[in-house]
Amino acid sequence: MNRIRHFSHDSEELTIVWEDASQSQLQAIWLRDHCQMPASRNPDNGQRLLNITDIPQDPCIDRVSLEDGRLVIEFRPDGHRSEFDPDWLYENCYSLNQQHDDRSEINKILWSGDSFQQGLPRYAYDVFCAQRGSRRAALQAVSDYGFVLLDAVPCEDGQVLKVIEQFGYVRETNYGPFFEVRTKVEPNNLAYTNLGLGCHLDNPYRDPVPGLQLLHCLESSTAGGESILQDGFMAARILRDEDPQHFAMLSQHWINFRFRDDAADLRSRVPFIETNDLGAVIKVRFNNRSIDTINLPPAVIRPFYAAYRHYAEILEREELQTVFKLQPGELMLFDNTRILHARKAYSAAGSRHLQGAYSDLDGLYSSLRTLETAS
Ligand code: OGA
Ligand code: ZN
């Protein structure tokens, strides 16, 4: 319950001093546009009924009063009357609250190789399915650290899709609803060989890029084949700290990524480091296998390469990496806009078989918020 200690207004702005001494300064046009009355918002779903062009261009605040605990505002020139619940104003006030942001580096816990001395974020799959609290904690780990491990996921064909059903929707691609990661004859992707794979994010050539990736280990009897994860937001922060111009180069210049085989030709033009309106990192991309011809203005080529090399060198720093070997039944779920993954080469003897699939981040965040509200 947020109580109003005092309010005042002129024609352009309403000022509220709250009991906790914080202050809201709300302009007339914003108040008019955010009217919560049934004529402005559908009472069943809260969705806006009015278009911005339906309201006067320069509304003014005429009168403000407190009636039965609600703040009543009358506007000129159309005489419109809005009633606001003070709690709603407090929670939505733009001078008190940060904008919604569940993706950028600002709301993440950035990590490096020694951050998980107590163990990696890891949950038992049966508990994850059965208990909302466990599911919430696991999804929160994806939000905070960018990844989570699930243990004892049944080693059944296509199980990775059932895991996705627990929190979101499958993002089907040209690789199918899910894909097999094992050595293949004439592979269309180096992932399907026993070679090591350098740190990368999947599918930067897809627009939009799949926000989540799952890799489920079904068999692992080869020597080698360890998995490596690293925090791309941490790498981007280090780049910005070490050389802000290099950071600017990689966030302001876009490059081409491409994947081609007999059935697909996927292309994107996107930056290595994507920032939001506040300059905070929201997505990183890196995939040596699928960087297409680099096509930039002539004057940018040399400084771009200096920045690109610097970034790639940071991504090779072992102190940023966490290394572990996936065992049969283990599954890693990670944010494919943030976490780079890699694999060490493995022996030809024995067998290694993973099944992978993609999903999108919006579904996971939606589930997380729903779980938070319910508990
Ligand atoms: C992939 C991949 C890693 C592995 O298929 O995208 O990176 O451990 N595989 O085989
Ligand atoms: Zn990959």
XYZ file of C-alpha atoms and ligand atoms in Angstrom:
386
model
C 0.000 0.000 0.000
C 1.661 3.207 -1.163
C 0.240 6.260 0.554
C 0.363 9.735 -0.825
C 1.765 12.259 1.654
C 1.216 15.245 -0.540
C 0.435 16.146 -4.148
C 0.494 19.283 -6.233
C 0.175 20.095 -9.898
C 0.384 22.671 -12.588
C -1.173 22.247 -16.004
C 1.716 20.145 -17.326
C 2.844 18.023 -14.421
C 1.612 16.228 -11.337
C 4.008 15.910 -8.390
C 3.375 13.276 -5.736
C 5.392 12.994 -2.544
C 4.957 9.474 -1.179
C 5.020 8.427 2.469
C 8.469 6.910 1.993
C 9.597 10.449 0.921
C 10.166 9.406 -2.694
C 8.745 11.661 -5.333
C 6.948 11.070 -8.630
C 6.877 13.689 -11.325
C 4.292 12.724 -13.951
C 3.548 14.682 -17.093
C 0.012 15.298 -18.324
C 0.436 13.537 -21.673
C 1.753 10.403 -19.943
C -1.072 10.393 -17.391
C -3.673 10.831 -20.110
C -2.177 8.053 -22.221
C -1.951 5.708 -19.213
C -5.560 6.237 -18.181
C -6.827 2.987 -16.605
C -10.569 3.664 -16.959
C -12.798 1.159 -18.821
C -13.084 3.554 -21.780
C -9.289 3.527 -22.156
C -8.397 -0.043 -21.150
C -10.292 -3.257 -21.512
C -11.106 -4.266 -17.905
C -10.708 -8.000 -18.686
C -7.203 -7.929 -20.072
C -5.824 -4.455 -19.378
C -5.056 -3.868 -23.048
C -5.193 -0.349 -24.437
C -8.341 0.586 -26.320
C -7.196 4.040 -27.432
C -4.692 4.940 -30.046
C -2.333 7.848 -29.286
C -4.023 9.816 -32.070
C -7.364 9.463 -30.240
C -6.217 11.716 -27.401
C -5.554 15.483 -27.565
C -2.045 16.432 -28.626
C -1.303 18.625 -25.617
C -3.568 17.609 -22.756
C -3.370 19.706 -19.597
C -4.116 18.779 -16.007
C -7.158 20.783 -14.904
C -7.962 19.484 -11.417
C -6.597 16.782 -9.120
C -8.331 15.392 -6.037
C -8.192 12.373 -3.751
C -11.506 10.527 -3.602
C -11.877 7.310 -1.585
C -8.142 6.752 -1.768
C -7.998 7.147 -5.559
C -6.346 10.028 -7.339
C -8.810 11.679 -9.694
C -7.434 13.782 -12.542
C -9.483 15.937 -14.859
C -7.923 16.987 -18.122
C -8.368 19.869 -20.525
C -9.374 20.443 -23.257
C -11.686 17.421 -23.511
C -12.797 17.213 -19.858
C -11.595 13.596 -19.632
C -11.607 12.158 -16.121
C -9.158 9.468 -14.961
C -9.020 7.678 -11.630
C -5.717 6.181 -10.619
C -4.971 3.663 -7.906
C -1.968 5.180 -6.041
C -0.294 1.719 -5.962
C -0.463 1.584 -9.743
C 1.091 5.039 -10.046
C 3.887 4.136 -7.620
C 4.693 0.883 -9.393
C 4.564 2.354 -12.880
C 5.987 5.814 -12.295
C 8.784 6.449 -14.799
C 10.853 8.565 -12.462
C 10.861 5.924 -9.677
C 11.192 2.729 -11.680
C 13.766 1.434 -14.110
C 12.435 0.257 -17.433
C 11.709 -3.439 -17.752
C 14.944 -5.221 -18.653
C 15.460 -8.939 -18.177
C 18.000 -9.352 -20.961
C 20.820 -6.875 -20.623
C 24.076 -7.266 -18.724
C 22.728 -4.857 -16.091
C 20.495 -7.551 -14.612
C 22.858 -10.512 -14.925
C 25.460 -12.078 -12.675
C 28.566 -12.074 -14.833
C 30.950 -14.925 -14.200
C 34.359 -16.331 -15.048
C 35.996 -19.752 -14.669
C 36.500 -19.600 -10.894
C 33.001 -18.351 -10.063
C 31.541 -21.814 -9.469
C 33.766 -23.171 -6.681
C 30.607 -24.469 -4.977
C 29.556 -26.290 -8.159
C 27.715 -25.383 -11.328
C 23.992 -24.519 -11.152
C 22.495 -27.992 -11.370
C 19.038 -29.483 -10.710
C 17.615 -33.003 -10.764
C 15.276 -33.368 -13.724
C 12.519 -35.241 -11.872
C 12.375 -32.517 -9.206
C 12.535 -29.820 -11.903
C 9.407 -31.358 -13.482
C 7.552 -32.035 -10.238
C 8.226 -28.905 -8.190
C 7.536 -25.348 -9.211
C 10.159 -24.054 -6.771
C 12.873 -26.130 -8.404
C 11.749 -25.129 -11.892
C 11.730 -21.513 -10.859
C 15.240 -21.750 -9.376
C 16.587 -23.485 -12.474
C 15.058 -20.931 -14.848
C 16.338 -18.153 -12.597
C 19.838 -19.617 -12.977
C 19.450 -19.294 -16.756
C 18.425 -15.676 -16.255
C 21.264 -14.917 -13.816
C 24.190 -17.003 -15.080
C 22.954 -17.827 -18.581
C 22.951 -21.612 -18.088
C 21.821 -24.516 -15.981
C 22.533 -28.256 -15.931
C 19.808 -30.839 -15.504
C 20.734 -34.269 -14.136
C 19.202 -37.661 -14.800
C 17.203 -36.616 -17.833
C 15.969 -39.946 -19.301
C 18.264 -41.063 -22.123
C 15.466 -41.418 -24.622
C 15.308 -40.364 -28.227
C 13.800 -36.862 -28.542
C 13.686 -36.310 -24.775
C 15.191 -32.848 -25.305
C 11.819 -31.753 -26.740
C 10.016 -32.887 -23.580
C 12.410 -30.793 -21.510
C 11.505 -27.722 -23.578
C 7.793 -28.382 -22.959
C 8.461 -27.759 -19.265
C 9.161 -24.062 -19.833
C 8.569 -22.972 -23.412
C 8.278 -23.862 -27.076
C 10.481 -25.666 -29.529
C 12.147 -23.468 -32.100
C 12.277 -25.700 -35.143
C 15.010 -24.991 -37.703
C 16.397 -26.450 -40.901
C 18.156 -28.983 -38.620
C 14.691 -30.245 -37.636
C 12.840 -30.039 -34.290
C 15.997 -31.490 -32.750
C 19.362 -32.544 -34.105
C 21.855 -35.325 -33.551
C 25.367 -34.331 -32.527
C 27.606 -37.271 -33.387
C 30.190 -38.135 -35.974
C 28.591 -38.330 -39.406
C 29.823 -39.255 -42.870
C 30.094 -36.112 -45.056
C 28.814 -33.803 -42.300
C 27.103 -30.536 -43.290
C 28.488 -28.982 -40.097
C 31.798 -29.419 -38.251
C 29.754 -30.061 -35.102
C 29.073 -33.513 -36.581
C 32.747 -34.577 -36.590
C 35.050 -35.529 -33.721
C 37.008 -32.284 -34.101
C 37.177 -29.776 -31.283
C 34.899 -26.780 -31.673
C 36.120 -23.369 -30.546
C 33.975 -21.170 -28.344
C 30.912 -20.104 -30.278
C 27.238 -19.288 -30.147
C 24.987 -21.277 -32.431
C 23.237 -20.033 -35.534
C 24.266 -16.361 -35.721
C 23.179 -16.648 -39.361
C 19.577 -17.015 -38.228
C 17.551 -13.846 -37.662
C 16.260 -13.855 -35.017
C 18.843 -16.104 -33.473
C 17.414 -18.930 -31.306
C 17.667 -17.568 -27.773
C 18.121 -20.901 -26.021
C 20.005 -24.049 -26.795
C 19.774 -27.458 -25.164
C 22.321 -30.234 -25.470
C 21.348 -33.583 -23.958
C 24.034 -36.237 -23.580
C 22.887 -39.761 -24.438
C 26.261 -41.491 -24.766
C 29.784 -40.512 -23.835
C 32.386 -43.260 -23.848
C 35.060 -41.508 -25.924
C 38.234 -39.948 -24.564
C 37.920 -36.160 -24.718
C 34.798 -34.317 -25.840
C 34.668 -32.109 -22.718
C 32.285 -29.165 -22.850
C 33.384 -25.604 -22.240
C 31.098 -22.712 -21.357
C 31.948 -19.068 -20.988
C 30.091 -15.864 -20.310
C 30.028 -13.698 -23.431
C 28.693 -10.737 -21.443
C 31.780 -10.956 -19.219
C 34.000 -11.096 -22.315
C 32.240 -8.024 -23.732
C 32.678 -6.196 -20.422
C 36.386 -7.023 -20.395
C 36.712 -5.776 -23.967
C 34.983 -2.512 -23.050
C 37.218 -2.103 -19.966
C 40.402 -2.868 -21.872
C 39.572 -0.804 -24.952
C 36.306 1.118 -25.260
C 37.013 1.865 -28.921
C 37.296 -1.824 -29.721
C 33.983 -2.384 -27.964
C 32.399 0.441 -29.970
C 33.798 -0.987 -33.202
C 32.177 -4.389 -32.604
C 28.855 -2.987 -31.459
C 28.496 -0.346 -34.161
C 29.621 -2.272 -37.226
C 27.546 -5.152 -38.459
C 28.896 -8.164 -40.291
C 27.502 -11.042 -42.286
C 26.994 -14.577 -41.102
C 25.987 -17.414 -43.379
C 25.177 -21.113 -43.381
C 24.781 -23.038 -46.584
C 24.143 -26.655 -47.469
C 22.060 -28.427 -50.121
C 18.774 -27.408 -48.507
C 19.424 -24.066 -46.831
C 21.068 -20.697 -47.394
C 20.689 -18.655 -44.230
C 22.129 -15.166 -43.970
C 22.134 -12.393 -41.403
C 23.796 -9.029 -40.916
C 24.227 -8.314 -37.233
C 26.922 -7.051 -34.830
C 29.257 -9.229 -32.736
C 28.086 -7.277 -29.696
C 24.548 -5.894 -29.594
C 23.692 -3.110 -27.170
C 20.402 -1.547 -26.141
C 19.315 2.086 -25.958
C 21.370 2.553 -22.774
C 24.513 1.098 -24.330
C 24.215 -2.090 -22.235
C 25.059 -5.431 -23.853
C 21.985 -7.498 -24.727
C 23.348 -10.100 -27.163
C 26.701 -11.368 -28.272
C 27.521 -13.444 -31.323
C 30.622 -15.317 -32.310
C 31.010 -18.310 -34.550
C 34.162 -18.805 -36.481
C 32.576 -21.396 -38.756
C 29.840 -19.150 -40.021
C 31.318 -15.659 -40.313
C 30.700 -14.771 -43.950
C 32.763 -12.425 -46.112
C 33.491 -9.378 -43.975
C 32.144 -6.420 -45.873
C 32.705 -3.029 -44.233
C 33.647 0.466 -45.400
C 37.346 0.490 -46.433
C 38.401 2.808 -43.609
C 36.859 0.470 -41.041
C 38.562 -2.758 -42.125
C 41.840 -2.336 -40.196
C 40.409 -0.980 -36.923
C 37.655 -3.595 -37.118
C 40.206 -6.403 -37.409
C 42.138 -5.046 -34.420
C 38.935 -5.069 -32.347
C 37.872 -8.489 -33.679
C 41.266 -10.009 -32.795
C 41.149 -8.475 -29.311
C 37.664 -9.913 -28.708
C 38.697 -13.341 -30.038
C 41.765 -13.298 -27.757
C 39.582 -12.569 -24.743
C 37.342 -15.490 -25.735
C 40.409 -17.764 -25.709
C 41.358 -16.864 -22.118
C 41.115 -20.056 -20.116
C 40.401 -18.193 -16.878
C 37.026 -17.209 -18.317
C 36.037 -20.780 -19.127
C 34.385 -23.509 -17.147
C 35.158 -27.039 -18.344
C 33.258 -30.230 -17.529
C 32.383 -33.471 -19.237
C 28.727 -34.139 -19.914
C 27.717 -37.596 -18.745
C 24.823 -39.609 -20.166
C 21.577 -38.180 -18.763
C 23.003 -34.685 -18.288
C 21.563 -31.802 -20.223
C 22.771 -28.242 -20.491
C 20.327 -25.449 -21.166
C 21.913 -22.143 -22.035
C 21.202 -18.645 -23.287
C 22.429 -18.646 -26.871
C 22.560 -14.842 -26.922
C 25.055 -14.770 -24.038
C 26.876 -18.036 -23.295
C 29.552 -19.346 -25.634
C 30.030 -23.075 -25.774
C 32.840 -25.213 -27.080
C 33.845 -28.832 -27.160
C 37.242 -30.497 -27.033
C 38.174 -33.001 -29.734
C 37.333 -36.602 -28.933
C 38.734 -39.997 -29.845
C 37.406 -42.104 -32.683
C 37.135 -45.055 -30.266
C 33.941 -45.276 -28.219
C 30.814 -43.301 -28.952
C 29.571 -39.838 -28.163
C 25.996 -38.864 -28.892
C 24.175 -35.674 -27.937
C 20.770 -34.475 -29.029
C 20.314 -30.737 -29.324
C 17.379 -28.402 -29.812
C 16.552 -24.716 -29.685
C 13.931 -22.668 -27.946
C 13.332 -18.952 -27.420
C 14.100 -16.800 -24.415
C 10.740 -15.036 -24.292
C 8.967 -18.309 -23.446
C 11.430 -19.063 -20.655
C 11.132 -15.569 -19.141
C 7.363 -15.758 -19.385
C 7.390 -19.073 -17.463
C 9.760 -17.630 -14.911
C 7.529 -14.613 -14.278
C 4.441 -16.825 -14.053
C 6.204 -19.056 -11.503
C 7.279 -15.988 -9.523
C 3.745 -14.609 -9.426
C 2.241 -17.928 -8.384
C 4.608 -18.589 -5.472
C 26.682 -27.883 -31.403
C 27.858 -27.987 -30.556
C 28.942 -29.220 -28.891
C 29.273 -30.617 -28.504
O 26.212 -28.942 -31.886
O 26.200 -26.763 -31.572
O 28.464 -26.992 -30.312
O 29.576 -30.799 -27.321
N 28.151 -29.166 -30.023
O 29.290 -31.508 -29.340
Zn 27.283 -25.237 -30.973
